[in-house]
PDB file of C-alpha atoms in Angstrom:
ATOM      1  CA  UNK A   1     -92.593 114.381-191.933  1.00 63.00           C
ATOM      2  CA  UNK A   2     -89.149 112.856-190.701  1.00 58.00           C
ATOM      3  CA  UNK A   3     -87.158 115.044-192.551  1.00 61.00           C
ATOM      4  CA  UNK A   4     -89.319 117.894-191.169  1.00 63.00           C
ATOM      5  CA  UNK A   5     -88.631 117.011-188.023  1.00 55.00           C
ATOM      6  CA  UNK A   6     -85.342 116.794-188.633  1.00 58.00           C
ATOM      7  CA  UNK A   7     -85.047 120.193-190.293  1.00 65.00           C
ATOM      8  CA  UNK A   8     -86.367 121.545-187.703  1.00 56.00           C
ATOM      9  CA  UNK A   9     -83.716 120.293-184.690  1.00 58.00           C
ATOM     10  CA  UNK A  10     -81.416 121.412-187.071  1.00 65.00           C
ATOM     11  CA  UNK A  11     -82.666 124.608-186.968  1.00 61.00           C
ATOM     12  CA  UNK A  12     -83.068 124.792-182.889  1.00 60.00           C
ATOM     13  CA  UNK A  13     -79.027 123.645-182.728  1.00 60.00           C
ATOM     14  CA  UNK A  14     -77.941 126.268-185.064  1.00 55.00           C
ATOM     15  CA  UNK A  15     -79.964 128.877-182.977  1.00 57.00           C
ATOM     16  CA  UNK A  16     -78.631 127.389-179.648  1.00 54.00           C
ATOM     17  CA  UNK A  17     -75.351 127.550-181.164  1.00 58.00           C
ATOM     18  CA  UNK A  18     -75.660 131.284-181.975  1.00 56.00           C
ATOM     19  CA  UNK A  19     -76.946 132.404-178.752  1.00 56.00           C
ATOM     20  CA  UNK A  20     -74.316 130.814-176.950  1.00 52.00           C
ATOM     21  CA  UNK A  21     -71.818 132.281-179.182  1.00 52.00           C
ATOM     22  CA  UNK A  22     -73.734 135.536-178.411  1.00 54.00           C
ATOM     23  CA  UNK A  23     -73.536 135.104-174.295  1.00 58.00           C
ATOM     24  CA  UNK A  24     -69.777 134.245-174.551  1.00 69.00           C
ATOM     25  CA  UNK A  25     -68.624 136.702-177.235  1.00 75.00           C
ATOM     26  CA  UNK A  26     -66.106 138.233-174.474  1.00 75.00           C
ATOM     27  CA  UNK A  27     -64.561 134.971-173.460  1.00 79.00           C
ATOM     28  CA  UNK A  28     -63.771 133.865-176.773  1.00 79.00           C
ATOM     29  CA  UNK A  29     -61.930 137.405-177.336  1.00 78.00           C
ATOM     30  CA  UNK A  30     -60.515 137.175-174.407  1.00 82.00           C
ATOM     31  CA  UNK A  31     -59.750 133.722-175.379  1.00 83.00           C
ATOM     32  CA  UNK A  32     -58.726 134.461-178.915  1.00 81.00           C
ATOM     33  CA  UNK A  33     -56.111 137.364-177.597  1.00 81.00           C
ATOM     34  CA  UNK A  34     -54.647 135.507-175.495  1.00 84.00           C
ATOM     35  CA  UNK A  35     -53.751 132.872-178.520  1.00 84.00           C
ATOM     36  CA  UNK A  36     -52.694 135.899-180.834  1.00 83.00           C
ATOM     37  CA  UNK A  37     -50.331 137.432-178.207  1.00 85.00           C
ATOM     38  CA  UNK A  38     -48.327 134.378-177.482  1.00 87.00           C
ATOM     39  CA  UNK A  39     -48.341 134.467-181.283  1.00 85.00           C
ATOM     40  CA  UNK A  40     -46.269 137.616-181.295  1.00 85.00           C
ATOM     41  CA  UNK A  41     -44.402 136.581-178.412  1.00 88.00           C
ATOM     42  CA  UNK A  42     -42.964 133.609-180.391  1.00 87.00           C
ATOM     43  CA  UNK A  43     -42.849 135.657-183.070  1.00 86.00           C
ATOM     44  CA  UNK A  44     -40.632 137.951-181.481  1.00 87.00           C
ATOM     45  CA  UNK A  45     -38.369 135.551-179.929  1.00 87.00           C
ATOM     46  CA  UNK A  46     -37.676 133.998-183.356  1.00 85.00           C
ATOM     47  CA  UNK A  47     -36.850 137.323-184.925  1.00 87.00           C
ATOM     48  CA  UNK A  48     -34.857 138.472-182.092  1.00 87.00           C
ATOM     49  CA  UNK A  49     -32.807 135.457-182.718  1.00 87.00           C
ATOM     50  CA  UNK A  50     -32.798 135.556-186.355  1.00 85.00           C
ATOM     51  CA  UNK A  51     -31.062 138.618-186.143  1.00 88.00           C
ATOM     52  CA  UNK A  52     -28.607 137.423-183.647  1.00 87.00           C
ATOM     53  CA  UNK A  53     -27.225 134.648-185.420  1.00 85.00           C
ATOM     54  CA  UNK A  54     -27.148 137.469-188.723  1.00 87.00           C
ATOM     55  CA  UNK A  55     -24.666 139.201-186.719  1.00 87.00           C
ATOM     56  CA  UNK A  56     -22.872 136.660-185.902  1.00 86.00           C
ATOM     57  CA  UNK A  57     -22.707 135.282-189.673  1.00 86.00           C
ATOM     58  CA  UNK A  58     -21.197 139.101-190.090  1.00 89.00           C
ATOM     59  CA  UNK A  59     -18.302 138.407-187.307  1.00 89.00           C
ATOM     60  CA  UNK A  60     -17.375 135.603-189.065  1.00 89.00           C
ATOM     61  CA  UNK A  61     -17.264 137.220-192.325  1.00 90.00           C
ATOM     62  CA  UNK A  62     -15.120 139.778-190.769  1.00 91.00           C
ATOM     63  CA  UNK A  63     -12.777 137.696-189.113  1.00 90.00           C
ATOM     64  CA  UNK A  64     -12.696 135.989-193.000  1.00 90.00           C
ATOM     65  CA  UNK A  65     -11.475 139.047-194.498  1.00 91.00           C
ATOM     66  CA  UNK A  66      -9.196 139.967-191.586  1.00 91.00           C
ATOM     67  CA  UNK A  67      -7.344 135.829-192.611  1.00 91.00           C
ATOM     68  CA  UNK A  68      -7.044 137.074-197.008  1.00 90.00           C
ATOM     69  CA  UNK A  69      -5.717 140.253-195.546  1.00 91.00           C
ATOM     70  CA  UNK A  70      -2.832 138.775-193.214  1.00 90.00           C
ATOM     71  CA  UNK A  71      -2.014 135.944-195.814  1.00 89.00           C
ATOM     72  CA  UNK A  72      -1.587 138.542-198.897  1.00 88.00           C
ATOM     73  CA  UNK A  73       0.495 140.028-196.794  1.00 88.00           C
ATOM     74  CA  UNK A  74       2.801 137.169-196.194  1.00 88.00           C
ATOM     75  CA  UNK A  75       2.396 135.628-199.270  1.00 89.00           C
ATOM     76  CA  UNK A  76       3.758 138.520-200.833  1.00 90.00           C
ATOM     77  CA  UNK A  77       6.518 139.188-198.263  1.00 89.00           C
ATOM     78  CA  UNK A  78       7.346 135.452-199.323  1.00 87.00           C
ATOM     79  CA  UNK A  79       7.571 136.169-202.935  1.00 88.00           C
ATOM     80  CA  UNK A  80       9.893 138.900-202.616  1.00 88.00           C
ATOM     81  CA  UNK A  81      12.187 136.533-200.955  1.00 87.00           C
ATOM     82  CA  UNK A  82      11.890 134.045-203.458  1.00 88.00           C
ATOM     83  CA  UNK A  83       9.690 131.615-202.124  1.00 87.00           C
ATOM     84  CA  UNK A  84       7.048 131.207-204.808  1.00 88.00           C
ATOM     85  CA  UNK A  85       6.171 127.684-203.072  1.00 89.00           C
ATOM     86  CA  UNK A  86       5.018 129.160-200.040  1.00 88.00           C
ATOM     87  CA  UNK A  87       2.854 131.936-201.959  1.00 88.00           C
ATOM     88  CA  UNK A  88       1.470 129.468-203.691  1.00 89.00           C
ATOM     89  CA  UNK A  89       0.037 127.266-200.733  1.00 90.00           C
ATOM     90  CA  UNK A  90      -1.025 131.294-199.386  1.00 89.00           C
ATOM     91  CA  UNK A  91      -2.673 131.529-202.959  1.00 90.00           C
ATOM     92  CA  UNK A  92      -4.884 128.524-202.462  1.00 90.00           C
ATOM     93  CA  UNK A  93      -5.782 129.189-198.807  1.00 91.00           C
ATOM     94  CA  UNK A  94      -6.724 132.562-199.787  1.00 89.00           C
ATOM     95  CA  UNK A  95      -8.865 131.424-203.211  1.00 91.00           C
ATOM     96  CA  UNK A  96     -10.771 129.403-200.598  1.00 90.00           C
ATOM     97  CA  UNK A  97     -11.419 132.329-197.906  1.00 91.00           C
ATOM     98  CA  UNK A  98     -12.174 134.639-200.665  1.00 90.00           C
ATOM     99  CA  UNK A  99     -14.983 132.087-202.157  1.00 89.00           C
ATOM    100  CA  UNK A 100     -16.535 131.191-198.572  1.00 88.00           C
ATOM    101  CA  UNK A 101     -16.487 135.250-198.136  1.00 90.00           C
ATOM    102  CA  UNK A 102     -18.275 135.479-201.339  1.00 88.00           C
ATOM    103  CA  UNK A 103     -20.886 133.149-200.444  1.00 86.00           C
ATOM    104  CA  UNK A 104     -21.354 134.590-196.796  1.00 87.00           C
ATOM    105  CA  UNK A 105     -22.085 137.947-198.703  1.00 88.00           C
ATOM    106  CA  UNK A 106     -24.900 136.693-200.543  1.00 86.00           C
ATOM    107  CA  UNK A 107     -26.858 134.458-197.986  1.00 84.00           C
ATOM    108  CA  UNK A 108     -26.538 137.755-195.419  1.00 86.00           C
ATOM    109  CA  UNK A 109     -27.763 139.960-198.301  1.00 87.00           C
ATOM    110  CA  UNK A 110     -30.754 137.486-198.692  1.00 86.00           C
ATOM    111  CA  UNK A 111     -31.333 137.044-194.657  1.00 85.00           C
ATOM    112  CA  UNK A 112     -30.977 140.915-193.963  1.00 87.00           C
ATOM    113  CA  UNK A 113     -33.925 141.112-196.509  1.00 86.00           C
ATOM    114  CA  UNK A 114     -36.081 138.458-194.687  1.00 86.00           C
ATOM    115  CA  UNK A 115     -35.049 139.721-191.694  1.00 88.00           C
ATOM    116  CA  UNK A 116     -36.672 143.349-192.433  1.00 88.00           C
ATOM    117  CA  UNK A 117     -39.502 141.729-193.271  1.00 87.00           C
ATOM    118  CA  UNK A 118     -39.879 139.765-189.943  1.00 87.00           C
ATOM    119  CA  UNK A 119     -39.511 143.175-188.423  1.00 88.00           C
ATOM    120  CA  UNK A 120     -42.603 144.701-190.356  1.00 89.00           C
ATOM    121  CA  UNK A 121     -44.450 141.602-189.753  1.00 87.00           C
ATOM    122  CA  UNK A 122     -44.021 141.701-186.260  1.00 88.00           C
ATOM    123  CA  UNK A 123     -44.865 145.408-185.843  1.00 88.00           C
ATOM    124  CA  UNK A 124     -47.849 144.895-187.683  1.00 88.00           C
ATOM    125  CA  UNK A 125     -48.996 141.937-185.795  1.00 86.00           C
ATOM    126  CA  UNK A 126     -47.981 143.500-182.380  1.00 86.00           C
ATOM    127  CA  UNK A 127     -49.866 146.820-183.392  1.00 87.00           C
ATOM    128  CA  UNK A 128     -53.430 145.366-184.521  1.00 86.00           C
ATOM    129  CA  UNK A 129     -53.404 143.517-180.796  1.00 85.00           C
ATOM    130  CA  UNK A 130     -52.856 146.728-179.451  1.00 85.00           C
ATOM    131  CA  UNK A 131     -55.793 147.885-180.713  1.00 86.00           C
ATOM    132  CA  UNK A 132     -57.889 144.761-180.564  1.00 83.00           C
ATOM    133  CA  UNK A 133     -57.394 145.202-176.690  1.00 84.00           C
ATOM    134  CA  UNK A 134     -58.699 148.556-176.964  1.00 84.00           C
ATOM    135  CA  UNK A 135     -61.492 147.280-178.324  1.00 83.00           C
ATOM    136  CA  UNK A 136     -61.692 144.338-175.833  1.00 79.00           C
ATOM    137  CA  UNK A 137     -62.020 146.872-172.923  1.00 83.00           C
ATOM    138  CA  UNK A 138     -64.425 148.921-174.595  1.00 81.00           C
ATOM    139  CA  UNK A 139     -66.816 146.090-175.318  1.00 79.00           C
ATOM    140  CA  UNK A 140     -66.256 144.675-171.412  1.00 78.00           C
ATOM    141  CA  UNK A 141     -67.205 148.513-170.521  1.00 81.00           C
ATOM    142  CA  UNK A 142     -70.033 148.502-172.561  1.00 78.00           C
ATOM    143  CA  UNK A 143     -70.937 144.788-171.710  1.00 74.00           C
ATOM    144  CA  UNK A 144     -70.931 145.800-167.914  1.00 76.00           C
ATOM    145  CA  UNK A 145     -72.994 149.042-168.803  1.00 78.00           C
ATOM    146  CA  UNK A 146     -75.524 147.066-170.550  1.00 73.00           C
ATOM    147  CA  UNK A 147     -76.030 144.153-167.732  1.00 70.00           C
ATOM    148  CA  UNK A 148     -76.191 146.671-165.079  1.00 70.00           C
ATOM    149  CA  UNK A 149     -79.415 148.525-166.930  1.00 70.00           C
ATOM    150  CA  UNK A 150     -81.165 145.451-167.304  1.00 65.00           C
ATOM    151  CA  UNK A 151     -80.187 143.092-164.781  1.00 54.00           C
ATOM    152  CA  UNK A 152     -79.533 140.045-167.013  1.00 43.00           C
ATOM    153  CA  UNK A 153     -78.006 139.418-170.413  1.00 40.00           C
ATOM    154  CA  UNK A 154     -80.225 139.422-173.845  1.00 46.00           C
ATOM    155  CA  UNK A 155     -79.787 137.233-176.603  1.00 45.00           C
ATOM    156  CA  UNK A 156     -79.302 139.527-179.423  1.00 44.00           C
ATOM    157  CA  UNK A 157     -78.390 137.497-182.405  1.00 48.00           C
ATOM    158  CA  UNK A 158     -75.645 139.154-184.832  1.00 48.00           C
ATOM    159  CA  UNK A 159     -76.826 138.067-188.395  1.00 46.00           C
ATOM    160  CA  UNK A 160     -73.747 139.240-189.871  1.00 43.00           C
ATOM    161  CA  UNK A 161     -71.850 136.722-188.064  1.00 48.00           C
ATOM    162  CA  UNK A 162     -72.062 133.839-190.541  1.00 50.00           C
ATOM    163  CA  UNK A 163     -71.228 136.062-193.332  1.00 53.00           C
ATOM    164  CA  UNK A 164     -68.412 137.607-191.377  1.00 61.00           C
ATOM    165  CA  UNK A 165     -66.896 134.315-190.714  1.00 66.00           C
ATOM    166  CA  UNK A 166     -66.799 133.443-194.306  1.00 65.00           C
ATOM    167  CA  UNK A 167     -65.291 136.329-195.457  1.00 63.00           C
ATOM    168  CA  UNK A 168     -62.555 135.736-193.060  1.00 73.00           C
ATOM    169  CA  UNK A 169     -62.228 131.954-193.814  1.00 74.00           C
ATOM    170  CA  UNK A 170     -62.123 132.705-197.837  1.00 72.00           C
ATOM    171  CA  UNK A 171     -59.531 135.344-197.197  1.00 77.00           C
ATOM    172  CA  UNK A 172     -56.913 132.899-195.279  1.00 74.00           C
ATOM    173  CA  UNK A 173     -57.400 130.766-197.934  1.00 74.00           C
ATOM    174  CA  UNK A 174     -56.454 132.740-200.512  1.00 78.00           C
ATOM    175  CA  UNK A 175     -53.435 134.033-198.266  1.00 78.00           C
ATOM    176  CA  UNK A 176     -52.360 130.443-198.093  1.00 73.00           C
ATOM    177  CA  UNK A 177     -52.720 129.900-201.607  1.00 75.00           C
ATOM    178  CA  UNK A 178     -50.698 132.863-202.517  1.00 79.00           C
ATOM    179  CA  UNK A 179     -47.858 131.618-200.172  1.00 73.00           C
ATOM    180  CA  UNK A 180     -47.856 127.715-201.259  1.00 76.00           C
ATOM    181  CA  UNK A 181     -47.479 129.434-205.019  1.00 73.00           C
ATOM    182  CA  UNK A 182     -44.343 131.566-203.406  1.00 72.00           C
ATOM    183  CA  UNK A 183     -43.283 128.977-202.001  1.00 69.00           C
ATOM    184  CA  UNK A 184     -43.056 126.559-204.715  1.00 72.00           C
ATOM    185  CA  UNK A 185     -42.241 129.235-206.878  1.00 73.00           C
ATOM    186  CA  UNK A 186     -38.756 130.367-204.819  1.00 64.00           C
ATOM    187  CA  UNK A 187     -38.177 125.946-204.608  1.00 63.00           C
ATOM    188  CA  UNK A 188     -38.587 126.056-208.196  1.00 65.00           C
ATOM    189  CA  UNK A 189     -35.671 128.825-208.048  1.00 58.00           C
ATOM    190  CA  UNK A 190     -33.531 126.877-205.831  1.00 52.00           C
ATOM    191  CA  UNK A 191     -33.508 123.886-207.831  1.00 55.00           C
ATOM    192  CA  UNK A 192     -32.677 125.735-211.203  1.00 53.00           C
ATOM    193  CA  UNK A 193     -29.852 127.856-209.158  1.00 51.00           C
ATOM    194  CA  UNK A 194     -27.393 125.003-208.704  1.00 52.00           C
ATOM    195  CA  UNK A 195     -27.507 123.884-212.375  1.00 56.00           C
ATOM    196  CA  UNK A 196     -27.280 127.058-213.682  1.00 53.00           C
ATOM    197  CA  UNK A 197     -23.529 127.941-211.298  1.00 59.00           C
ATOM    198  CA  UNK A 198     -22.379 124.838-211.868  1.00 68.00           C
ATOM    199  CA  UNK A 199     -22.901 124.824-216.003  1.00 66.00           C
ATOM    200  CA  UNK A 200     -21.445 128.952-215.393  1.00 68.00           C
ATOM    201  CA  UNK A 201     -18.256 127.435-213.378  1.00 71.00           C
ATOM    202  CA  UNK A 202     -17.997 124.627-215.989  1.00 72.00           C
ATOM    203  CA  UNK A 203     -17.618 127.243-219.422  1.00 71.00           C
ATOM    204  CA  UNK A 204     -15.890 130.017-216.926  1.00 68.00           C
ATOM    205  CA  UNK A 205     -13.011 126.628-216.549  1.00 71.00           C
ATOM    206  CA  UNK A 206     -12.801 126.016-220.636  1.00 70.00           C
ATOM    207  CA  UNK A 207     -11.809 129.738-221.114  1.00 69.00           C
ATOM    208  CA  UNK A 208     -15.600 131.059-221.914  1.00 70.00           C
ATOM    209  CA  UNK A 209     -16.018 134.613-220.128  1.00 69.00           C
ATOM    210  CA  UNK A 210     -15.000 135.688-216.643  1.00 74.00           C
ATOM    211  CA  UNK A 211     -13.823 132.956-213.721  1.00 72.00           C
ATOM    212  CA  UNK A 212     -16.852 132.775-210.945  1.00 68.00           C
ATOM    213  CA  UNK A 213     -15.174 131.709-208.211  1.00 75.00           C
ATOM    214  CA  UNK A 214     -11.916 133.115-207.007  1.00 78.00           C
ATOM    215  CA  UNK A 215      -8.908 130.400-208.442  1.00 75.00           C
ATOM    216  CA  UNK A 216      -5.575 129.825-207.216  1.00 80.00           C
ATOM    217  CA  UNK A 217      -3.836 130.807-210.298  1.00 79.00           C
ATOM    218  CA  UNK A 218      -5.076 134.540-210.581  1.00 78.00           C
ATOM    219  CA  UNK A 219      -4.872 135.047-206.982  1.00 80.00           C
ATOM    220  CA  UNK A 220      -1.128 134.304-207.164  1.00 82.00           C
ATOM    221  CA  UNK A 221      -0.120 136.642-210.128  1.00 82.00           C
ATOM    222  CA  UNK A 222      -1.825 139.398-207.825  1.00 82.00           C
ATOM    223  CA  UNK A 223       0.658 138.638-205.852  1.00 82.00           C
ATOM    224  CA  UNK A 224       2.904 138.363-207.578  1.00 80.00           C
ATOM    225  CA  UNK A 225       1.867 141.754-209.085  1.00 81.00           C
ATOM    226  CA  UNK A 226       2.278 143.310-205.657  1.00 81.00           C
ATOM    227  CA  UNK A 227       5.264 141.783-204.974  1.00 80.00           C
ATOM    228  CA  UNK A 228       7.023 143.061-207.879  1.00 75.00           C
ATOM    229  CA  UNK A 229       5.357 146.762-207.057  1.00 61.00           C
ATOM    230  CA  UNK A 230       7.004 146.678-204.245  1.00 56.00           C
TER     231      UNK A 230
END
């Protein structure tokens, strides 16, 4: 009998949950867009200065070339007056430009990439809202319709509710779960990345195939190259 009872209560809450739910289906849109769009606003704001600082990464990879270019220049202008001691000291500065330059290349390759795909995102997200609050003002149209007919609102239980709400709770998990196995997949990445440059720089420095970063030595018998060209 108690657990009858207690069945049954259970079964009167759930019911007094869903017509409630029912009656204030509108606010919780409204509720629920207003959520989404400062969403998109943030997400805006953080892609609008994503791409801000990306540009600015770019002047200073300009400005980087614009340094190698000015000290080839003297460093060769020095060698053809015989001072080797000053190319050299130009050699090493510009080794180290042309190796930050390098580097600068690749992370605004990789950004540019995530960048574009901010910008899709953001589209996307900004578009459905759009046309959720097309469908907002449709319902509130019809909604208004309706309680003018009859004068008072009916409780007309959705049964597909409960179903729909699964669906949409198993889905973000399994969006989450595919972006926790990116994400440890692309850490997984970064941690093998370092080992395998720094093993590369370590044969490249015993003679075992091409230099990977830019060294002293070759950059000054370029110049010295040029210098005797000229």
């Amino acid at each position: 009998m108690f657990k009858t009872v207690v069945t049954l209560l259970r079964g009167r809450a759930f019911e007094a949950e869903e017509r409630l739910a029912d009656r204030h289906a509108l606010s919780l849109l409204d509720q629920q867009m207003r959520d989404a769009a400062l969403s998109v606003d943030r997400a805006k704001k953080a892609l609008a200065l994503a791409i801000a600082q990306d540009k600015a990464e770019g002047r200073k990879l300009e400005s980087t070339r614009a340094q190698i270019a000015e000290l080839e220049t003297r460093a060769v202008a020095a060698l053809q007056a015989g001072r080797e001691d000053l190319a050299e000291k130009a050699a090493d500065n510009i080794a180290a430009l042309e190796g930050d330059a390098q580097a600068a290349e690749k992370a605004r390759a990789i950004f540019s990439a995530e960048i574009a795909k901010l910008e899709r995102h953001v589209r996307d997200q900004a578009a459905r809202l759009a046309e959720l609050d097309r469908g907002r003002r449709v319902a509130r149209a019809a909604e208004a319709v309706r309680v003018a007919r009859r004068g008072r609102l009916e409780a007309a239980p959705c049964y597909q509710s409960t179903l729909s709400e699964a669906e949409a709770t198993l889905a973000c998990l399994r969006e989450r779960q595919a972006e926790i196995c990116a994400a440890e997949t692309a850490l997984d990445a970064l941690d093998a990345e370092p080992r395998a440059e720094s093993l590369n720089e370590t044969l490249a420095n015993a003679g075992f195939g091409p230099p990977v970063k830019p060294r002293a030595s070759d950059v000054l018998a370029r110049l010295k190259e040029k210098a005797g060209g000229r």
